[in-house]
């Protein structure tokens, strides 16, 4: 997996960090955080925190004590050990888009289906730049609502041999995910020892954790499966319009959720989550790839390191409807800060379109290109006698060219990043080849990749047991 | 003008800098640099440097002594004082694309004309994000070759009241530019005291300065007009394939040219230039917006600061034929490092398409959006009680929204960057509005801007004198 050994780009001064520190302490103490779950309230009450109705007024120092119990780094095992990932430190893990109800394929935008879901999973499997297909790559709207989490989990387990995300729609769904993961990895002990799923717990920002998300958190944390506690903030709607206020709120929400995880199971793996952008104040529409979201992302990395926690943020976000110039620049406007900040768990790294409402096949390929490019760009240079190539200058001289130089011949295959998608054809050749723009080329690439896809092998007995579990549970759920 | 008060992103360790230092010293001493101009050779010889044929073997310490005479910051005056720029420090100045023979307008790619040139100049005038239209925004192929520099300079002087670049095709053209600048600013003394043009002197890399460029350099430097000494390096062709080798060569070339400027006129303003990308090793095509060029750019900034020189690099570079996703992400893949490195003079900041062969009207608008976004993103946050907005939380409470909060109402007009081009319309509205992609919207924007353009006022006597100069010189040049 990719390790980002370049420097982190930090934009907050010590003074700024200290000011933010006073901010979240006050918010947590005086406004408090709502937890819509009695078990959560009981845990906080037992730990001596002030609880009124669903509001918990947290002592910041108590919260920091809990946060300190969380590991700063941990592993997640994949069924193919070569695809296991490390979360934290300088590791960066990448998953595909998560959650869109719609799919875009060329000029067609339509409801997502289970076949789309499977195809995205296959694509995620086939690109080394991704560590995971993620979880809900798209909503499979043609499957029954109550049991589709079983279908999705089975698809992720069988069509990929990478890590996958757990379902969080309810505690029941989370328990199913854990049960299926036990089957795939042999036992609960095996996945308690080294987690095998990671799940997204979103805050109902501002300052409220909802019941279903908390139920799922209880399931996953109890089984030692990592959860990503994520304030879901579109500034101007779910937080005040200023970035510092959003950061203060984000700290309050994330740390309060992390504290709960540590009360449920001390030492359980958690990730400081961030999903931070803003709305358009004229229309109220969510916007992505904005300057404000980029700046917020850079700050978030610095803040998570301050608390010695792995963090999640970033991705190839865009508001664009189609995989056009805006989609390209907005995706990179988020992805480059993602690398500058060294995000540890990058959701939505491929396929995000139209503010997350659409999983785009062409956009998926564009994002893979961007992630691959950035993985190259964020690899430190080796600067030594050999790479300074004095001998090549002796060979070539003044005003010459290096195309045939020995130093070049020895390195030309691997010296530069080789594009997957980008074209540098000259105009005449590009015209002869059909004058295809980036979206048209991306369309050819994903179709070809799907044709070439080979399903990773799986022990037939395990597959049978997974399928039996899915069938039994589907019946129980009445679908 | 924009001041970049964010931290610089530096990726070279002290050890790496020291290794590069041994590299350029050796290259300069042992391989030397060719100067295809007898006056240049005579100056170096008189200064005690070893000269053989056209090759000058430079003493690195002598070069550093010359470099130390160059100002680390300087001003360039515009005829509208509000548009004067500062080059160096944390200032960043932006100019439009420079040099393309072709123009793209929608689906049409054709030879550039003088009317295109004028339209790009008008657009550059109308966007505050640009400090200059640059110089040869596109080649006006419908004007006579020998006198078109007069037409271009006159257009830049009259259609914009911003700074402009000088022509460098020959010493004669440079002298004409200076003469016209004297007319515009009143006297040679006026522009010697505060320069009023800036000119691009490209190296014929590797390690050769050609006669025409040197002639132009002599003219501009003698008149105290800044020159941008720019190694023109596509790694794999004009330099070895390794980034460290390109950096060493770039230092050698840039510093040798800067040393010459200081021999011509000690203290003359110069800019450490960089134009650094790579070729595709399979096809030999130039490629832009690559990981290698981004990394090289970050290093270049650090190197220029090491020598206490203002530097030029960056822009909205791309190999793409059309203003599509690749054009968007490659442009930003160069522009974001441009800001991270804090480049002082950014050429090609708007309109670059197809490896620089095409000036694109739609791409111009895309790049303006990117520059504007980055100018917002690279503005430090104010983090204080007010921006942390505790009162807004008191007002809104848990799970509420901030749309109507007092804190929001007071700030909603200016709190976020307002896009020029990007769309966050919801799908239904976007469809109703014609389902226009980014390129289609950009096309509407540049046409509307041209309609709204107002030519800046100019003293009729000055205009008459400029036109008389152009007419006289055109006759003398036989066009």
Coordinates of N, CA and C in Angstrom, one line a residue, chain A residues 235-313:
Chain A
X235 N -20.5 23.5 5.7 CA -20.5 24.8 6.4 C -21.6 25.7 5.8
X236 N -22.3 26.4 6.7 CA -23.4 27.3 6.4 C -24.7 26.6 6.6
X237 N -24.7 25.2 6.6 CA -25.9 24.5 7.0 C -25.7 23.7 8.3
X238 N -24.8 22.8 8.3 CA -24.6 22.0 9.5 C -23.5 22.6 10.4
X239 N -22.9 23.7 10.1 CA -22.0 24.4 11.0 C -22.1 25.9 10.7
X240 N -21.6 26.7 11.5 CA -21.5 28.1 11.1 C -20.7 28.3 9.8
X241 N -20.7 29.4 9.2 CA -20.1 29.6 7.9 C -18.6 29.8 7.9
X242 N -18.0 29.9 9.1 CA -16.6 30.1 9.2 C -15.8 28.8 9.4
X243 N -14.7 28.7 8.8 CA -13.9 27.5 8.9 C -13.5 27.2 10.3
X244 N -13.0 28.2 11.1 CA -12.6 27.9 12.4 C -13.7 27.3 13.3
X245 N -15.0 27.8 13.1 CA -16.1 27.3 13.8 C -16.4 25.8 13.4
X246 N -16.2 25.5 12.1 CA -16.4 24.2 11.6 C -15.3 23.2 12.2
X247 N -14.1 23.7 12.3 CA -13.1 22.9 12.9 C -13.3 22.6 14.4
X248 N -13.8 23.6 15.1 CA -14.1 23.4 16.5 C -15.2 22.4 16.7
X249 N -16.2 22.6 15.9 CA -17.3 21.6 15.9 C -16.9 20.2 15.5
X250 N -16.1 20.1 14.5 CA -15.6 18.8 14.1 C -14.8 18.1 15.2
X251 N -14.0 18.9 15.9 CA -13.2 18.3 17.0 C -14.2 17.8 18.0
X252 N -15.1 18.6 18.4 CA -16.1 18.3 19.5 C -16.8 17.0 19.1
X253 N -17.4 17.0 17.9 CA -18.1 15.8 17.5 C -17.3 14.5 17.4
X254 N -16.2 14.7 16.7 CA -15.3 13.5 16.5 C -14.8 12.9 17.8
X255 N -14.3 13.8 18.7 CA -13.8 13.3 19.9 C -14.9 12.8 20.8
X256 N -16.1 13.3 20.8 CA -17.2 12.8 21.6 C -17.5 11.4 21.2
X257 N -17.5 11.1 19.9 CA -17.8 9.8 19.4 C -16.7 8.8 19.7
X258 N -15.5 9.3 19.6 CA -14.3 8.4 19.9 C -14.3 8.1 21.4
X259 N -14.7 9.1 22.2 CA -14.8 8.8 23.7 C -15.8 7.7 23.9
X260 N -16.9 7.7 23.2 CA -17.9 6.7 23.4 C -17.3 5.3 23.0
X261 N -16.6 5.3 21.9 CA -16.0 4.0 21.5 C -15.1 3.4 22.6
X262 N -14.4 4.3 23.2 CA -13.4 3.9 24.3 C -14.2 3.5 25.5
X263 N -15.4 4.0 25.8 CA -16.2 3.5 26.9 C -16.8 2.2 26.6
X264 N -17.1 2.0 25.3 CA -17.7 0.7 24.9 C -16.6 -0.4 25.0
X265 N -15.5 -0.1 24.5 CA -14.4 -1.1 24.5 C -13.0 -0.4 24.5
X266 N -12.4 -0.2 25.7 CA -11.2 0.6 25.7 C -10.1 0.0 24.8
X267 N -9.5 0.9 24.0 CA -8.5 0.4 23.1 C -9.0 0.1 21.7
X268 N -10.4 0.2 21.5 CA -10.9 -0.2 20.2 C -10.4 0.8 19.2
X269 N -10.2 0.3 17.9 CA -9.6 1.2 16.9 C -10.7 2.2 16.4
X270 N -10.3 3.4 16.2 CA -11.2 4.5 15.7 C -10.4 5.3 14.8
X271 N -11.1 6.1 14.0 CA -10.5 7.0 13.1 C -11.2 8.4 13.3
X272 N -10.4 9.4 13.4 CA -10.9 10.8 13.4 C -11.5 11.1 12.0
X273 N -12.8 11.2 11.9 CA -13.4 11.4 10.6 C -13.6 12.9 10.3
X274 N -13.6 13.2 9.0 CA -13.9 14.5 8.5 C -14.6 14.5 7.2
X275 N -15.7 15.1 7.1 CA -16.4 15.3 5.8 C -16.8 16.8 5.8
X276 N -16.0 17.6 5.2 CA -16.1 19.0 5.5 C -16.1 19.8 4.1
X277 N -17.2 20.4 3.8 CA -17.3 21.2 2.7 C -18.3 22.4 3.0
X278 N -18.8 23.0 2.0 CA -19.7 24.1 2.3 C -20.8 24.2 1.3
X279 N -21.9 24.9 1.6 CA -23.0 25.1 0.7 C -22.7 26.4 -0.1
X280 N -23.4 26.5 -1.2 CA -23.5 27.7 -2.0 C -24.5 28.6 -1.3
X281 N -24.1 29.8 -0.8 CA -25.0 30.6 0.1 C -26.1 31.2 -0.7
X282 N -26.0 31.2 -2.1 CA -27.1 31.8 -2.9 C -28.2 30.7 -3.1
X283 N -27.8 29.5 -3.4 CA -28.8 28.5 -3.8 C -29.0 27.5 -2.7
X284 N -28.1 27.4 -1.7 CA -28.2 26.3 -0.7 C -27.7 25.0 -1.1
X285 N -27.2 24.9 -2.4 CA -26.7 23.6 -2.8 C -25.4 23.3 -2.2
X286 N -25.1 22.0 -1.9 CA -23.8 21.6 -1.4 C -22.8 21.8 -2.5
X287 N -21.6 22.2 -2.2 CA -20.5 22.4 -3.2 C -19.3 21.6 -2.7
X288 N -18.5 21.1 -3.7 CA -17.3 20.3 -3.3 C -16.1 20.7 -4.2
X289 N -15.0 20.4 -3.6 CA -13.7 20.8 -4.3 C -13.6 22.3 -4.2
X290 N -14.1 22.9 -3.1 CA -14.0 24.4 -2.9 C -12.7 24.7 -2.2
X291 N -12.3 26.0 -2.3 CA -11.2 26.5 -1.6 C -11.3 26.2 -0.1
X292 N -12.6 26.5 0.4 CA -12.8 26.3 1.9 C -12.6 24.9 2.3
X293 N -13.1 23.9 1.5 CA -13.0 22.5 1.8 C -11.5 22.1 1.8
X294 N -10.7 22.6 0.8 CA -9.3 22.3 0.8 C -8.6 22.8 2.0
X295 N -8.9 24.0 2.4 CA -8.2 24.6 3.5 C -8.6 23.8 4.8
X296 N -9.9 23.5 4.9 CA -10.4 22.8 6.1 C -9.7 21.4 6.2
X297 N -9.5 20.8 5.0 CA -8.9 19.5 5.0 C -7.4 19.6 5.5
X298 N -6.7 20.5 5.1 CA -5.3 20.7 5.5 C -5.3 20.9 7.1
X299 N -6.2 21.7 7.6 CA -6.3 21.9 9.0 C -6.6 20.6 9.7
X300 N -7.6 19.8 9.2 CA -8.0 18.6 9.8 C -6.9 17.6 10.0
X301 N -6.0 17.5 9.0 CA -4.9 16.6 9.2 C -4.0 17.0 10.4
X302 N -3.7 18.3 10.5 CA -2.9 18.8 11.6 C -3.6 18.5 12.9
X303 N -4.9 18.7 12.9 CA -5.6 18.5 14.2 C -5.6 17.1 14.6
X304 N -5.8 16.2 13.6 CA -5.8 14.7 14.0 C -4.5 14.3 14.5
X305 N -3.4 14.8 13.9 CA -2.1 14.5 14.4 C -1.9 15.0 15.8
X306 N -2.5 16.2 16.1 CA -2.4 16.8 17.4 C -2.9 15.8 18.5
X307 N -4.0 15.1 18.1 CA -4.6 14.2 19.0 C -4.1 12.7 18.9
X308 N -3.1 12.6 18.0 CA -2.4 11.3 17.8 C -3.4 10.3 17.3
X309 N -4.3 10.7 16.4 CA -5.3 9.7 15.9 C -5.1 9.6 14.4
X310 N -5.4 8.4 13.8 CA -5.5 8.3 12.4 C -6.7 9.1 11.9
X311 N -6.7 9.6 10.7 CA -7.8 10.4 10.3 C -8.2 10.1 8.8
X312 N -9.5 10.3 8.6 CA -10.2 10.1 7.4 C -10.6 11.5 6.8
X313 N -10.3 11.7 5.5 CA -10.8 12.9 4.8 C -10.5 12.7 3.4

